mmCIF file of C-alpha atoms and ligand atoms in Angstrom:
data_model
loop_
_atom_site.group_PDB
_atom_site.id
_atom_site.type_symbol
_atom_site.label_atom_id
_atom_site.label_comp_id
_atom_site.label_asym_id
_atom_site.label_seq_id
_atom_site.Cartn_x
_atom_site.Cartn_y
_atom_site.Cartn_z
ATOM 1 C CA UNK A 940 80.797 -80.546 29.305
ATOM 2 C CA UNK A 941 78.315 -78.311 27.598
ATOM 3 C CA UNK A 942 78.872 -74.949 26.964
ATOM 4 C CA UNK A 943 76.075 -73.899 29.314
ATOM 5 C CA UNK A 944 77.739 -75.967 32.132
ATOM 6 C CA UNK A 945 81.019 -74.078 31.200
ATOM 7 C CA UNK A 946 79.197 -70.755 31.313
ATOM 8 C CA UNK A 947 77.489 -71.241 34.641
ATOM 9 C CA UNK A 948 80.639 -72.661 36.300
ATOM 10 C CA UNK A 949 82.588 -69.767 35.049
ATOM 11 C CA UNK A 950 80.288 -67.067 36.055
ATOM 12 C CA UNK A 951 79.848 -68.741 39.450
ATOM 13 C CA UNK A 952 83.538 -68.499 40.022
ATOM 14 C CA UNK A 953 84.150 -65.042 38.648
ATOM 15 C CA UNK A 954 81.156 -63.761 40.405
ATOM 16 C CA UNK A 955 83.207 -62.006 43.193
ATOM 17 C CA UNK A 956 85.346 -60.226 40.456
ATOM 18 C CA UNK A 957 82.177 -58.993 38.797
ATOM 19 C CA UNK A 958 80.726 -57.872 41.999
ATOM 20 C CA UNK A 959 83.977 -56.044 43.054
ATOM 21 C CA UNK A 960 83.921 -54.294 39.750
ATOM 22 C CA UNK A 961 80.347 -53.224 40.177
ATOM 23 C CA UNK A 962 80.901 -52.064 43.869
ATOM 24 C CA UNK A 963 83.633 -49.695 43.014
ATOM 25 C CA UNK A 964 81.555 -47.029 41.407
ATOM 26 C CA UNK A 965 78.804 -47.465 44.203
ATOM 27 C CA UNK A 966 81.096 -47.016 46.988
ATOM 28 C CA UNK A 967 84.005 -45.061 45.536
ATOM 29 C CA UNK A 968 85.062 -41.419 46.440
ATOM 30 C CA UNK A 969 87.438 -39.741 48.754
ATOM 31 C CA UNK A 970 91.326 -39.922 48.769
ATOM 32 C CA UNK A 971 92.860 -40.691 45.293
ATOM 33 C CA UNK A 972 94.927 -43.866 45.035
ATOM 34 C CA UNK A 973 97.563 -41.706 43.203
ATOM 35 C CA UNK A 974 97.280 -39.077 45.925
ATOM 36 C CA UNK A 975 97.175 -36.539 42.803
ATOM 37 C CA UNK A 976 100.530 -37.500 41.598
ATOM 38 C CA UNK A 977 101.526 -36.802 38.006
ATOM 39 C CA UNK A 978 103.920 -38.538 35.615
ATOM 40 C CA UNK A 979 105.372 -36.451 32.903
ATOM 41 C CA UNK A 980 102.422 -33.876 33.227
ATOM 42 C CA UNK A 981 99.656 -36.538 33.365
ATOM 43 C CA UNK A 982 97.744 -38.007 36.127
ATOM 44 C CA UNK A 983 99.267 -41.299 37.540
ATOM 45 C CA UNK A 984 96.036 -43.034 37.840
ATOM 46 C CA UNK A 985 93.195 -40.166 37.705
ATOM 47 C CA UNK A 986 90.345 -39.181 39.930
ATOM 48 C CA UNK A 987 88.404 -42.331 39.102
ATOM 49 C CA UNK A 988 90.781 -44.633 41.223
ATOM 50 C CA UNK A 989 90.108 -44.164 44.975
ATOM 51 C CA UNK A 990 91.261 -46.272 48.024
ATOM 52 C CA UNK A 991 87.586 -46.466 49.174
ATOM 53 C CA UNK A 992 86.613 -47.753 45.814
ATOM 54 C CA UNK A 993 89.350 -50.210 45.755
ATOM 55 C CA UNK A 994 88.853 -51.704 49.281
ATOM 56 C CA UNK A 995 85.082 -51.633 49.493
ATOM 57 C CA UNK A 996 84.986 -53.485 46.051
ATOM 58 C CA UNK A 997 87.433 -56.115 47.478
ATOM 59 C CA UNK A 998 85.099 -56.430 50.621
ATOM 60 C CA UNK A 999 82.155 -56.722 48.535
ATOM 61 C CA UNK A 1000 83.555 -59.365 46.178
ATOM 62 C CA UNK A 1001 84.782 -61.300 49.250
ATOM 63 C CA UNK A 1002 81.371 -61.032 50.986
ATOM 64 C CA UNK A 1003 79.657 -62.515 47.987
ATOM 65 C CA UNK A 1004 82.032 -65.246 48.007
ATOM 66 C CA UNK A 1005 80.923 -65.860 51.723
ATOM 67 C CA UNK A 1006 77.367 -66.101 50.517
ATOM 68 C CA UNK A 1007 78.493 -68.454 47.765
ATOM 69 C CA UNK A 1008 80.118 -70.693 50.206
ATOM 70 C CA UNK A 1009 76.947 -70.701 52.307
ATOM 71 C CA UNK A 1010 74.585 -71.229 49.300
ATOM 72 C CA UNK A 1011 76.845 -74.065 47.679
ATOM 73 C CA UNK A 1012 75.489 -77.207 49.099
ATOM 74 C CA UNK A 1013 71.839 -76.437 48.179
ATOM 75 C CA UNK A 1014 72.680 -74.969 44.815
ATOM 76 C CA UNK A 1015 75.053 -77.908 44.119
ATOM 77 C CA UNK A 1016 72.329 -80.453 45.107
ATOM 78 C CA UNK A 1017 69.983 -78.885 42.688
ATOM 79 C CA UNK A 1018 72.596 -78.767 40.217
ATOM 80 C CA UNK A 1019 73.374 -82.403 40.368
ATOM 81 C CA UNK A 1020 69.646 -83.151 39.807
ATOM 82 C CA UNK A 1021 70.153 -81.774 36.345
ATOM 83 C CA UNK A 1022 73.253 -83.707 35.867
ATOM 84 C CA UNK A 1023 75.772 -80.573 36.761
ATOM 85 C CA UNK A 1024 78.000 -79.867 39.330
ATOM 86 C CA UNK A 1025 78.835 -76.355 40.562
ATOM 87 C CA UNK A 1026 82.558 -75.324 41.215
ATOM 88 C CA UNK A 1027 83.313 -74.706 44.766
ATOM 89 C CA UNK A 1028 84.038 -71.053 46.132
ATOM 90 C CA UNK A 1029 86.301 -70.442 48.961
ATOM 91 C CA UNK A 1030 87.195 -67.323 50.749
ATOM 92 C CA UNK A 1031 90.643 -67.130 49.582
ATOM 93 C CA UNK A 1032 89.466 -67.580 45.979
ATOM 94 C CA UNK A 1033 86.852 -64.673 46.305
ATOM 95 C CA UNK A 1034 89.313 -62.360 48.084
ATOM 96 C CA UNK A 1035 92.017 -62.977 45.340
ATOM 97 C CA UNK A 1036 89.527 -62.701 42.442
ATOM 98 C CA UNK A 1037 88.178 -59.491 43.824
ATOM 99 C CA UNK A 1038 91.797 -57.898 44.454
ATOM 100 C CA UNK A 1039 92.853 -59.160 40.958
ATOM 101 C CA UNK A 1040 89.897 -57.477 39.387
ATOM 102 C CA UNK A 1041 90.578 -54.137 41.066
ATOM 103 C CA UNK A 1042 94.267 -54.369 40.345
ATOM 104 C CA UNK A 1043 93.572 -54.948 36.565
ATOM 105 C CA UNK A 1044 91.219 -51.993 36.744
ATOM 106 C CA UNK A 1045 94.116 -49.762 38.177
ATOM 107 C CA UNK A 1046 96.558 -51.052 35.503
ATOM 108 C CA UNK A 1047 94.145 -50.167 32.820
ATOM 109 C CA UNK A 1048 93.743 -46.734 34.135
ATOM 110 C CA UNK A 1049 97.470 -46.350 34.336
ATOM 111 C CA UNK A 1050 97.891 -47.147 30.715
ATOM 112 C CA UNK A 1051 94.852 -44.942 29.658
ATOM 113 C CA UNK A 1052 96.554 -41.937 31.495
ATOM 114 C CA UNK A 1053 99.938 -42.668 29.708
ATOM 115 C CA UNK A 1054 98.163 -42.443 26.344
ATOM 116 C CA UNK A 1055 96.483 -39.212 27.273
ATOM 117 C CA UNK A 1056 92.834 -40.571 27.593
ATOM 118 C CA UNK A 1057 91.023 -38.690 30.382
ATOM 119 C CA UNK A 1058 89.578 -40.227 33.423
ATOM 120 C CA UNK A 1059 86.318 -41.846 32.141
ATOM 121 C CA UNK A 1060 87.453 -41.650 28.542
ATOM 122 C CA UNK A 1061 86.256 -44.625 26.579
ATOM 123 C CA UNK A 1062 88.642 -47.415 25.202
ATOM 124 C CA UNK A 1063 86.290 -50.181 23.802
ATOM 125 C CA UNK A 1064 87.188 -53.765 25.290
ATOM 126 C CA UNK A 1065 89.908 -52.400 27.643
ATOM 127 C CA UNK A 1066 87.183 -50.749 29.754
ATOM 128 C CA UNK A 1067 84.931 -53.790 29.613
ATOM 129 C CA UNK A 1068 87.753 -56.482 30.285
ATOM 130 C CA UNK A 1069 90.413 -54.621 32.491
ATOM 131 C CA UNK A 1070 88.995 -56.245 35.657
ATOM 132 C CA UNK A 1071 89.306 -59.713 33.796
ATOM 133 C CA UNK A 1072 92.843 -59.385 32.796
ATOM 134 C CA UNK A 1073 94.267 -60.640 36.159
ATOM 135 C CA UNK A 1074 91.057 -62.299 37.587
ATOM 136 C CA UNK A 1075 90.665 -64.817 34.703
ATOM 137 C CA UNK A 1076 94.135 -66.203 35.153
ATOM 138 C CA UNK A 1077 93.533 -66.236 38.795
ATOM 139 C CA UNK A 1078 90.299 -68.235 38.360
ATOM 140 C CA UNK A 1079 92.252 -70.756 36.151
ATOM 141 C CA UNK A 1080 94.723 -71.253 38.787
ATOM 142 C CA UNK A 1081 92.640 -71.306 41.870
ATOM 143 C CA UNK A 1082 89.509 -73.194 40.637
ATOM 144 C CA UNK A 1083 88.491 -76.067 38.527
ATOM 145 C CA UNK A 1084 87.193 -73.898 35.822
ATOM 146 C CA UNK A 1085 88.243 -74.905 32.342
ATOM 147 C CA UNK A 1086 89.757 -73.026 29.432
ATOM 148 C CA UNK A 1087 86.253 -73.173 27.736
ATOM 149 C CA UNK A 1088 84.761 -71.250 30.586
ATOM 150 C CA UNK A 1089 87.512 -68.730 30.604
ATOM 151 C CA UNK A 1090 86.930 -68.359 26.778
ATOM 152 C CA UNK A 1091 83.085 -67.951 27.132
ATOM 153 C CA UNK A 1092 83.570 -65.416 29.886
ATOM 154 C CA UNK A 1093 85.886 -63.248 28.004
ATOM 155 C CA UNK A 1094 83.447 -62.981 25.090
ATOM 156 C CA UNK A 1095 80.283 -62.520 27.172
ATOM 157 C CA UNK A 1096 81.764 -59.892 29.546
ATOM 158 C CA UNK A 1097 81.777 -56.993 27.197
ATOM 159 C CA UNK A 1098 78.057 -57.013 26.599
ATOM 160 C CA UNK A 1099 77.282 -57.816 30.189
ATOM 161 C CA UNK A 1100 79.483 -55.056 31.423
ATOM 162 C CA UNK A 1101 77.954 -52.692 28.823
ATOM 163 C CA UNK A 1102 74.399 -53.453 29.963
ATOM 164 C CA UNK A 1103 75.336 -53.033 33.754
ATOM 165 C CA UNK A 1104 77.097 -49.686 33.038
ATOM 166 C CA UNK A 1105 74.104 -48.401 31.179
ATOM 167 C CA UNK A 1106 72.094 -49.261 34.414
ATOM 168 C CA UNK A 1107 74.679 -47.672 36.586
ATOM 169 C CA UNK A 1108 74.476 -44.422 34.612
ATOM 170 C CA UNK A 1109 70.734 -44.354 34.806
ATOM 171 C CA UNK A 1110 70.710 -44.925 38.404
ATOM 172 C CA UNK A 1111 73.258 -42.185 38.772
ATOM 173 C CA UNK A 1112 76.465 -44.109 40.176
ATOM 174 C CA UNK A 1113 78.355 -43.779 36.840
ATOM 175 C CA UNK A 1114 79.260 -40.665 35.318
ATOM 176 C CA UNK A 1115 79.460 -42.128 31.733
ATOM 177 C CA UNK A 1116 77.660 -45.067 30.308
ATOM 178 C CA UNK A 1117 80.890 -47.282 29.647
HETATM 179 N N1 LIG B 271 86.158 -46.437 41.421
HETATM 180 C C1 LIG B 271 86.774 -45.964 42.614
HETATM 181 N N2 LIG B 271 88.033 -46.455 42.943
HETATM 182 C C2 LIG B 271 88.574 -47.500 42.215
HETATM 183 C C3 LIG B 271 87.787 -48.024 41.018
HETATM 184 C C4 LIG B 271 86.671 -47.252 40.608
HETATM 185 O O1 LIG B 271 86.333 -45.121 43.365
HETATM 186 N N3 LIG B 271 89.612 -48.232 42.513
HETATM 187 C C5 LIG B 271 84.965 -45.541 41.088
HETATM 188 C C6 LIG B 271 85.185 -44.085 40.705
HETATM 189 O O2 LIG B 271 84.119 -43.487 41.029
HETATM 190 C C7 LIG B 271 85.159 -44.347 39.080
HETATM 191 C C8 LIG B 271 83.981 -45.462 38.868
HETATM 192 O O3 LIG B 271 84.256 -46.333 40.179
HETATM 193 O O4 LIG B 271 84.679 -43.243 38.468
HETATM 194 C C9 LIG B 271 84.184 -46.320 37.611
HETATM 195 O O5 LIG B 271 85.279 -46.944 37.595
HETATM 196 P P1 LIG B 271 86.031 -46.833 36.150
HETATM 197 O O6 LIG B 271 84.978 -47.073 35.088
HETATM 198 O O7 LIG B 271 87.142 -47.960 36.174
HETATM 199 O O8 LIG B 271 86.671 -45.545 36.106
HETATM 200 P P2 LIG B 271 86.620 -44.135 35.032
HETATM 201 O O9 LIG B 271 86.037 -43.177 36.040
HETATM 202 O O10 LIG B 271 85.929 -44.540 33.897
HETATM 203 O O11 LIG B 271 88.140 -43.865 35.075
HETATM 204 P P3 LIG B 271 89.270 -44.496 33.951
HETATM 205 O O12 LIG B 271 89.244 -43.634 32.813
HETATM 206 O O13 LIG B 271 90.413 -44.221 34.753
HETATM 207 O O14 LIG B 271 88.848 -45.951 33.847
HETATM 208 MG MG1 LIG B 272 87.992 -49.261 34.450
#
């Protein structure tokens, strides 16, 4: 299997996690997931984690999974013509990957607050990979993607994430460009 095959298969499977992570800043707001609670004087999670952000992200990622299921036969036929095959998406996989993405993001905020890093404060690599910490293991368990795919994804996600956040910052859905 070529690296390109591993990359495309991997991106296809983690697409719901990517979409979930990108949807949170677009739809987020309202009630905080930590309900304003503090732990030893510091925010439990901070104002950047909201229930609406969490659930709209899971819904968006799952919805993309549905579109992927619908598009799969044609795309896979096209891929077979090139000697490739596209892994199959299921609704369960899309739902679990989106949920895992948002849980990873919550866990990262929990640890950032414990280390006194304010909401939105930058922690390179953690900020870009937090949503993958749980979703990559989930993808390895639930789909046929390989360890090479997972490795490629971990390497290319920080730059991709960075570019999309710059975009989010310029269109005004992100307060900071990371
Ligand atoms: N968001 C949300 N609910 C979530 C996750 C994200 O509402 N469960 C929204 C918030 O508006 C948040 C934005 O998406 O500001 C970007 O998410 P993220 O970069 O993870 O949050 P930060 O604001 O950078 O906060 P933190 O320092 O806790 O990561
Ligand atoms: Mg985050």
